[in-house]
Coordinates of C-alpha atoms and ligand atoms in Angstrom, one line a residue:
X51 CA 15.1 69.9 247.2
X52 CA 11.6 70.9 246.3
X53 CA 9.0 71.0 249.2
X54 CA 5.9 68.7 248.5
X55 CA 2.4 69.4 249.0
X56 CA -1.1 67.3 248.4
X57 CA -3.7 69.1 248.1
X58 CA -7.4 68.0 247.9
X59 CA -10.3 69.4 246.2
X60 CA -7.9 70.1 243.5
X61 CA -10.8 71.1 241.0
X62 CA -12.7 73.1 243.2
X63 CA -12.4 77.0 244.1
X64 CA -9.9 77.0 246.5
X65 CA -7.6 74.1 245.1
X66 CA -6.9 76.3 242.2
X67 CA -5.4 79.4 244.0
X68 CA -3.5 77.3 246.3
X69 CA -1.8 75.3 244.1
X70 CA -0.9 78.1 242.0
X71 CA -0.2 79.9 245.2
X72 CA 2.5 77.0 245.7
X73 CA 3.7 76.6 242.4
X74 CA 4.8 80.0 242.6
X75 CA 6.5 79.4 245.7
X76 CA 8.8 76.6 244.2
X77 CA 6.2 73.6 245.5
X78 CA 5.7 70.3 244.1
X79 CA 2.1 70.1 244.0
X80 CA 0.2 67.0 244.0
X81 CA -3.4 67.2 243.2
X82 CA -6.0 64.5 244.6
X83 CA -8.7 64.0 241.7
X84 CA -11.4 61.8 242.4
X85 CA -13.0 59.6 239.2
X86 CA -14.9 61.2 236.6
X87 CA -15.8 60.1 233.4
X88 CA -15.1 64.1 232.2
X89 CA -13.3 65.5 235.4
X90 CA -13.4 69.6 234.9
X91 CA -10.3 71.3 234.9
X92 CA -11.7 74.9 234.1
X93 CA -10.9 76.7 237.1
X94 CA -7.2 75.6 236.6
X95 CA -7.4 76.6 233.5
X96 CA -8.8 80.2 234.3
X97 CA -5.4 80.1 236.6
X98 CA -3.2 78.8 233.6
X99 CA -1.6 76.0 235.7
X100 CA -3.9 73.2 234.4
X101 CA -0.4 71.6 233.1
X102 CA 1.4 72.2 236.5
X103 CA -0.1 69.8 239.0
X104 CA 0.6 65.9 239.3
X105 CA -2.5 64.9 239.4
X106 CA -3.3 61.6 241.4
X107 CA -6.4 59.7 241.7
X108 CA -8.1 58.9 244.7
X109 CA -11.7 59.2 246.7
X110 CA -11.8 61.0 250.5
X111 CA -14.2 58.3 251.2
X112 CA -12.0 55.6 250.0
X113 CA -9.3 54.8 252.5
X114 CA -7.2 52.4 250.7
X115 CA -6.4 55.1 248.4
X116 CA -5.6 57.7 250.4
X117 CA -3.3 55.4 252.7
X118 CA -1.7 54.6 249.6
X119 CA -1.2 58.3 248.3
X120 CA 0.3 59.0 251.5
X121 CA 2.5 56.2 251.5
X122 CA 3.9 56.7 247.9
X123 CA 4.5 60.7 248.1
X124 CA 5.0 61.7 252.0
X125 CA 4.2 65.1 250.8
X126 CA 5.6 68.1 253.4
X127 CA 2.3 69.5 253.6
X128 CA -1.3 68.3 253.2
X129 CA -3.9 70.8 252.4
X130 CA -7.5 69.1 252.6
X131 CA -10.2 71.2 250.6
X132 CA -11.8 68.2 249.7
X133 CA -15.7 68.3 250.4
X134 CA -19.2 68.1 249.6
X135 CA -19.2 71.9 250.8
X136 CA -22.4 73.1 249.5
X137 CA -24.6 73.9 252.7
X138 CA -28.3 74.1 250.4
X139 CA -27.3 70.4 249.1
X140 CA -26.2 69.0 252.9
X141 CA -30.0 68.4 254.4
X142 CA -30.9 66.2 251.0
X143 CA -27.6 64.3 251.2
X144 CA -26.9 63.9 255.0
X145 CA -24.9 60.9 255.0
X146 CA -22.7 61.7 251.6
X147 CA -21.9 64.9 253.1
X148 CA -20.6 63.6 256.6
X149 CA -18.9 60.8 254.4
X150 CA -16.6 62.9 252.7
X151 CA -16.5 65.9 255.3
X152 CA -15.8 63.7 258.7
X153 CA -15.2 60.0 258.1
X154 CA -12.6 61.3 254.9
X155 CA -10.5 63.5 257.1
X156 CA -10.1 60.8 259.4
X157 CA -9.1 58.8 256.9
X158 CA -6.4 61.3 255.6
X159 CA -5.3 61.9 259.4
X160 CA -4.5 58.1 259.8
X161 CA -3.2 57.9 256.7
X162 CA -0.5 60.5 257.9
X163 CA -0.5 59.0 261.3
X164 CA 1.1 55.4 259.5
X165 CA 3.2 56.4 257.0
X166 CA 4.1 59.8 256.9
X167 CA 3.9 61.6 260.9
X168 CA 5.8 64.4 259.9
X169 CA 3.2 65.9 257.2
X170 CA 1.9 69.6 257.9
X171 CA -1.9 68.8 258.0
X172 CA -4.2 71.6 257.0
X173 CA -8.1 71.5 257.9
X174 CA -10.4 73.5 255.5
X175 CA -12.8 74.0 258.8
X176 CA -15.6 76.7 258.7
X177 CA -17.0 79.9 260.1
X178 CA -20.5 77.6 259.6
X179 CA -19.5 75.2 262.2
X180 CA -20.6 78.7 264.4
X181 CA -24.0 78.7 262.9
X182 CA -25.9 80.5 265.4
X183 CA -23.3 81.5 267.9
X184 CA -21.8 84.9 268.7
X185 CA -20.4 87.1 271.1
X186 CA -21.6 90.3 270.8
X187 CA -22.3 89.4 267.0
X188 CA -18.9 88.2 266.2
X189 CA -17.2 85.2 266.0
X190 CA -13.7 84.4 267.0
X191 CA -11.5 81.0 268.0
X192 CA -13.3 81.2 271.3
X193 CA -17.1 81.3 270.1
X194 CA -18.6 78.1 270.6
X195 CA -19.5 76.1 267.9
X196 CA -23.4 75.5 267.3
X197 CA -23.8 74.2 263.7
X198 CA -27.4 74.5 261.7
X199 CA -26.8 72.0 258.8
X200 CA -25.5 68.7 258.4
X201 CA -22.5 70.4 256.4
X202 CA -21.9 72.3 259.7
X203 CA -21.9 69.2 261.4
X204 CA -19.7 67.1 259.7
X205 CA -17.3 70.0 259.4
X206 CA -17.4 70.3 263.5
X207 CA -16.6 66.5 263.4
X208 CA -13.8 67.0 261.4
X209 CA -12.3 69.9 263.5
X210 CA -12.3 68.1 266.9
X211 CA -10.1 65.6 264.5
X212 CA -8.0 67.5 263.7
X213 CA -7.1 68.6 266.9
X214 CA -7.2 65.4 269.0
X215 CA -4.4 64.0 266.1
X216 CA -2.3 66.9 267.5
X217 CA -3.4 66.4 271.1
X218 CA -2.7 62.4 270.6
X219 CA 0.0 61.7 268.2
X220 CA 1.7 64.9 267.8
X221 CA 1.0 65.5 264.3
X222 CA 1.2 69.4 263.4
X223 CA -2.6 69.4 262.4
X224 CA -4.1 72.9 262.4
X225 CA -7.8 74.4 261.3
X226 CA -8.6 77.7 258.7
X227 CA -11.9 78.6 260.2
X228 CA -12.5 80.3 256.7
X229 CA -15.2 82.5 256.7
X230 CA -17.2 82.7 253.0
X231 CA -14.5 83.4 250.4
X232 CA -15.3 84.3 247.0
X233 CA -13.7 84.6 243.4
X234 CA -14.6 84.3 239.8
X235 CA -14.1 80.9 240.1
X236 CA -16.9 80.3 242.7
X237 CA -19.3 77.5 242.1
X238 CA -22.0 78.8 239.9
X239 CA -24.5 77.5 243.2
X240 CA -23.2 79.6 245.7
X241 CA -25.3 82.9 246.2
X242 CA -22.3 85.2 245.1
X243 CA -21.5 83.6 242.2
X244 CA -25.2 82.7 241.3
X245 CA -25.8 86.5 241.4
X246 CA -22.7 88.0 239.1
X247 CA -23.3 85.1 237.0
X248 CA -27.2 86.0 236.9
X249 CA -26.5 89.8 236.6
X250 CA -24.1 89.6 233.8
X251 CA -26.5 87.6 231.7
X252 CA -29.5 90.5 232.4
X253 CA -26.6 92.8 231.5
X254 CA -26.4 91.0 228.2
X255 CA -29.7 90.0 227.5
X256 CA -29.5 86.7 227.9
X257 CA -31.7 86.7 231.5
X258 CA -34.5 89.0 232.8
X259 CA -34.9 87.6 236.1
X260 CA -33.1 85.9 238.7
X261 CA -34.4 84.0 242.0
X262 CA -33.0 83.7 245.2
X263 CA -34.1 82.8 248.3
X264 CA -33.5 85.3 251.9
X265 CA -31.9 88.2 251.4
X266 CA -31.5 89.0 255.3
X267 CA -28.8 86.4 255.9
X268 CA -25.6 88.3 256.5
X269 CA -22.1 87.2 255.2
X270 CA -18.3 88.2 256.1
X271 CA -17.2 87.9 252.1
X272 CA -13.8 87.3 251.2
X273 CA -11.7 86.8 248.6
X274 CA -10.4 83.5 248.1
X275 CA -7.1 84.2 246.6
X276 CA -6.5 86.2 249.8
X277 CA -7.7 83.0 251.9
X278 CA -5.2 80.8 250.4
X279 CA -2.3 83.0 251.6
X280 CA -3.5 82.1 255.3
X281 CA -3.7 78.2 254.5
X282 CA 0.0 78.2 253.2
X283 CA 1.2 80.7 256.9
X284 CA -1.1 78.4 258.9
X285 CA 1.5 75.5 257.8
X286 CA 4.3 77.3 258.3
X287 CA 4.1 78.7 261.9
X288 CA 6.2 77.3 264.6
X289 CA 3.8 75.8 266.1
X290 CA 0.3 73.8 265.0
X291 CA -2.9 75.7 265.7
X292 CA -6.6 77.0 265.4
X293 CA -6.9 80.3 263.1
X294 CA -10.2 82.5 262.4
X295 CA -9.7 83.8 258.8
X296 CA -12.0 86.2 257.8
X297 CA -12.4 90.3 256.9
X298 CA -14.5 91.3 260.2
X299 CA -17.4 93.2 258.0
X300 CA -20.5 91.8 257.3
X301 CA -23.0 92.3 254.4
X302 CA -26.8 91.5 253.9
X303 CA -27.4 89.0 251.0
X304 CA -29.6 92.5 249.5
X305 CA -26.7 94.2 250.1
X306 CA -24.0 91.9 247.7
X307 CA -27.4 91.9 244.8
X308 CA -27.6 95.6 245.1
X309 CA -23.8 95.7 244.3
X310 CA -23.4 93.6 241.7
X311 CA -26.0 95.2 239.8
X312 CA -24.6 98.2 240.0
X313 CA -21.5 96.9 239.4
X314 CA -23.2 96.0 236.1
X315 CA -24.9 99.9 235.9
X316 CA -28.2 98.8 236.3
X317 CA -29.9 100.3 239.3
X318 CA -33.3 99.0 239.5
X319 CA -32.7 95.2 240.6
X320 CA -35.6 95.4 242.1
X321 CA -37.1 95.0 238.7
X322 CA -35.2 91.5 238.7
X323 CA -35.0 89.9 241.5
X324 CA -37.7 87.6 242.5
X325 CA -38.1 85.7 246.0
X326 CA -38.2 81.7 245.6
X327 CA -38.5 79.6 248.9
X328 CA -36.7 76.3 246.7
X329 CA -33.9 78.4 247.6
X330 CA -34.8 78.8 251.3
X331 CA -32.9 76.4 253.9
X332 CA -34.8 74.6 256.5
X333 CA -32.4 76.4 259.0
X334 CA -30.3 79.3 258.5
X335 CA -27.0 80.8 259.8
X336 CA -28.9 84.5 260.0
X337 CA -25.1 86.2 260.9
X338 CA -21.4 85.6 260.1
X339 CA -18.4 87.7 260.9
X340 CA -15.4 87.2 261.8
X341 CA -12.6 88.5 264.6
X342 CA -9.2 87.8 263.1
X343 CA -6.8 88.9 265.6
X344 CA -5.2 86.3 266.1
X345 CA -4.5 85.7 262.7
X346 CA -3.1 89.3 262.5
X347 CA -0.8 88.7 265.1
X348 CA 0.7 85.4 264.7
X349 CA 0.3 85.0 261.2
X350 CA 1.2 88.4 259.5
X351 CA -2.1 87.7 257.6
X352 CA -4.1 90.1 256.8
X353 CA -7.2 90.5 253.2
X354 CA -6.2 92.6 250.9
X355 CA -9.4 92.6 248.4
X356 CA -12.5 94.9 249.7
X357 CA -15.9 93.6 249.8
X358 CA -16.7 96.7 246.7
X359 CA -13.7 95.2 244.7
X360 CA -15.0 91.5 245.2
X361 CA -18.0 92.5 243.7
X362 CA -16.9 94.1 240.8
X363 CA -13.9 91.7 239.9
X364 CA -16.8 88.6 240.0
X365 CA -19.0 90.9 237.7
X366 CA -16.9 91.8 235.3
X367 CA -15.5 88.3 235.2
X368 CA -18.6 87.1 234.4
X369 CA -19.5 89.6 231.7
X370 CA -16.2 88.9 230.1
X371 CA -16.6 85.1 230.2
X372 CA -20.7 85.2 228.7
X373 CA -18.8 87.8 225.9
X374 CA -16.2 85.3 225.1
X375 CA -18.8 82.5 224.4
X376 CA -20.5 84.5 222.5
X377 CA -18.0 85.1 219.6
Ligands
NAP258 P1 -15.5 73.5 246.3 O1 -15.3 74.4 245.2 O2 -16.9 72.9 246.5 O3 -14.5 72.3 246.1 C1 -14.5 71.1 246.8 C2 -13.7 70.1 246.1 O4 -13.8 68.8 246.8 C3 -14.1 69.7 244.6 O5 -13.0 69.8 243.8 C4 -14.7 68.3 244.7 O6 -14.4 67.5 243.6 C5 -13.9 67.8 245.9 N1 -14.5 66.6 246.4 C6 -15.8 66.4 246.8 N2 -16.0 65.2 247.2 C7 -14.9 64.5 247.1 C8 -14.5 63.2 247.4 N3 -15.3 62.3 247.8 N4 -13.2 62.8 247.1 C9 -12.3 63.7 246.6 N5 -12.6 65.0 246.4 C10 -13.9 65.4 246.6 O7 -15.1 74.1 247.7 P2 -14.2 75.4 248.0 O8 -15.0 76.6 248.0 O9 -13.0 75.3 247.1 O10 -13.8 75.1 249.5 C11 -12.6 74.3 249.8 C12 -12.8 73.8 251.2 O11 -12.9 74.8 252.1 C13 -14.0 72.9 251.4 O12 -13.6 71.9 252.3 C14 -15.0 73.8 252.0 O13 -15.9 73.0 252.8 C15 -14.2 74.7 252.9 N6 -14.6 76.0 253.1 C16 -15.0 76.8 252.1 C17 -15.4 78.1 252.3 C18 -15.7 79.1 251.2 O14 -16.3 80.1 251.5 N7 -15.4 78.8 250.0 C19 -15.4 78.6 253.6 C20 -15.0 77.8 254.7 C21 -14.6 76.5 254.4 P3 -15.2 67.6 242.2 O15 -14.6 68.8 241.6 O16 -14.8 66.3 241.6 O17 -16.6 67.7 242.6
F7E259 O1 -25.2 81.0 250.9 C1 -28.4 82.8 251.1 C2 -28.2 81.5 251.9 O2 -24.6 79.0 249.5 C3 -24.9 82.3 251.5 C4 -19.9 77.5 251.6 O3 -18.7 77.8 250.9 O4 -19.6 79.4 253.0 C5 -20.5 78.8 252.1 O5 -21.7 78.5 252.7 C6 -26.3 82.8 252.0 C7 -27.1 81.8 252.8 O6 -22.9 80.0 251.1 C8 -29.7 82.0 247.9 O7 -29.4 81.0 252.5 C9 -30.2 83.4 249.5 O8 -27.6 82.5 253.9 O9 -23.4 81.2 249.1 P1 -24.0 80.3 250.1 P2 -23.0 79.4 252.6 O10 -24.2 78.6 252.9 O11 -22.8 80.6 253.5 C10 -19.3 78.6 254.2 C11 -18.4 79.4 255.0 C12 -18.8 77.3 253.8 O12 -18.0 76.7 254.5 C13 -19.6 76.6 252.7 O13 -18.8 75.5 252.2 O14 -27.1 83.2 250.9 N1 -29.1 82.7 249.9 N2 -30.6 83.0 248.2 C14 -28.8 81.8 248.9 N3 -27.8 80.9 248.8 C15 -27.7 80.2 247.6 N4 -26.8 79.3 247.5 N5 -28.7 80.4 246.6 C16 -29.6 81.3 246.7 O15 -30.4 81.4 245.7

């Protein structure tokens, strides 16, 4: 028999490299699609399994549906990645945002609670639910949480969730504290992909400047098809639990712009960039990076892609995509 899984966000980054991850594995994969006039299945297209998923429809801030969902495909494993996950976006749509990324994963949680009980629940929680917390500037399952946006918030909500529907009903519910995980498949918002994207169009003409906002902020970068390895071991281990998933080095904002550039082999950026407070938050997480021992020990799990090879896969990506438009 074929092992189910549901996974959320379907469209998103990490959707994508999961569910390919678990096609490849022998899953049945069902895909949670909310309703769109034109949803966009590019990213798993890019993958080549756009044909591969069961696609269902359904809303994380519509209950009905999801207890229905649940009901009708008691799916081994549920992977939620479902969420309104950009942090810039979270101060201007508060309430959307703690919607989706609280009140929907307790939605999810009871729908498992009724009908299915013995679903593997995966949380996508979030090295931003840290915020400004460290010990001796890094951050591991012991840090305390102190969040600086309403997307931190409503992602700390969500985690205590999680964990009191193991604590109370004995549901195997466990949290990915992911750390920032990239790919070509990024969201063209985020700051990585907003760079390679902006650098391959210089590259090709097509651009002479691009804006950002701070530079100083500092990053643990990963790759996301590495991060989706964890999610799939965090369901699998004996036992339901709380993982840090990150690569434990940490890079200025300057740093990733100066890389991508040259990725590109263009060395003056400075020439490029420009400084442009729309882009600044009204507070900032200055430092993330992650201690993943635990991870490393009980998981086996371990990233494979360097921070230098990140960088260069996005560009290139990028270039190639802007190319194949172009013929
Ligand atoms: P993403 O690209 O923004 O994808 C999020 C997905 O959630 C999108 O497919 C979106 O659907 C869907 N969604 C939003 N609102 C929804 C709703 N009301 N009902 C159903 N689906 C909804 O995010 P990602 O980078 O793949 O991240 C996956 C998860 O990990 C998120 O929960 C994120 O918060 C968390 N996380 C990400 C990182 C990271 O660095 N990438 C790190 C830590 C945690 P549409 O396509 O229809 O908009
Ligand atoms: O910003 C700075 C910005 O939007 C990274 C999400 O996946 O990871 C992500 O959240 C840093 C911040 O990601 C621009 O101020 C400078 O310090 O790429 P980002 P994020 O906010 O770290 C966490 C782990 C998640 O969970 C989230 O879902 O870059 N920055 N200039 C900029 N950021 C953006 N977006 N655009 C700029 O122009």
């Amino acid at each position: 028999m074929k092992k189910t899984a549901l996974v959320t966000g379907i469209l998103g980054q990490d959707g994508p490299y999961l569910a390919k991850l678990l096609l490849e594995k022998g899953y049945k994969v069902y895909g949670l699609l909310r309703r769109y006039s034109t949803p966009g299945f590019g990213n798993l297209e890019y993958l080549g399994i756009e044909h591969d998923v069961d696609y269902i429809e359904g809303d994380m801030t519509d209950e009905s549906s999801l207890l229905s969902i649940i009901k009708n495909t008691r799916p081994q494993e549920v992977y939620n990645l479902a969420a309104q996950s950009f942090v810039g976006s979270s101060w201007e749509q508060a309430k959307l945002t703690t919607e989706v990324n609280s009140l929907g994963v307790l939605h999810l949680l009871n729908a498992i609670k009724y009908f299915s009980p013995t679903s593997r629940f995966y949380q996508a929680s979030t090295s931003e639910m840290f915020g400004l917390s460290h010990e001796n500037g890094i951050q591991d399952e012991n840090t305390p949480f102190h969040p600086r946006s309403p997307y931190g918030v409503s992602k700390v909500y969500a985690y205590w969730m999680t964990v009191n529907f193991r604590e109370s009903y004995n549901i195997f519910a466990s949290n990915g504290i992911l750390f920032n995980h990239e790919s070509p498949i990024r969201g063209i918002q985020f700051v990585t992909r907003k760079i390679t994207d902006g650098v391959a169009r210089i590259k090709l003409g097509l651009q002479n400047e691009l804006r950002l906002g701070n530079l100083d902020p500092q990053r643990d970068w990963g790759f996301a098809g590495d991060y989706v390895e964890a999610m799939h071991l965090i369901l699998q281990a004996d036992t339901p639990d709380d993982y840090v998933i990150a690569t434990g080095e940490t890079h200025t904002v300057q740093e990733f712009v100066e890389k991508a550039f040259a990725a590109a082999g263009i060395l003056d950026w400075k020439k490029y960039v420009q400084t442009d407070p729309r882009f600044q938050r009204p507070a900032e997480v200055p430092m993330l990076k992650g201690r993943i021992d635990k991870a490393v020990k009980q998981l086996g799990w371990k990233p494979k892609v360097s921070f230098d090879e990140l960088i260069t896969m996005m560009v290139k990506a990028d270039i190639e995509r802007l190319e194949k438009k172009a013929r």
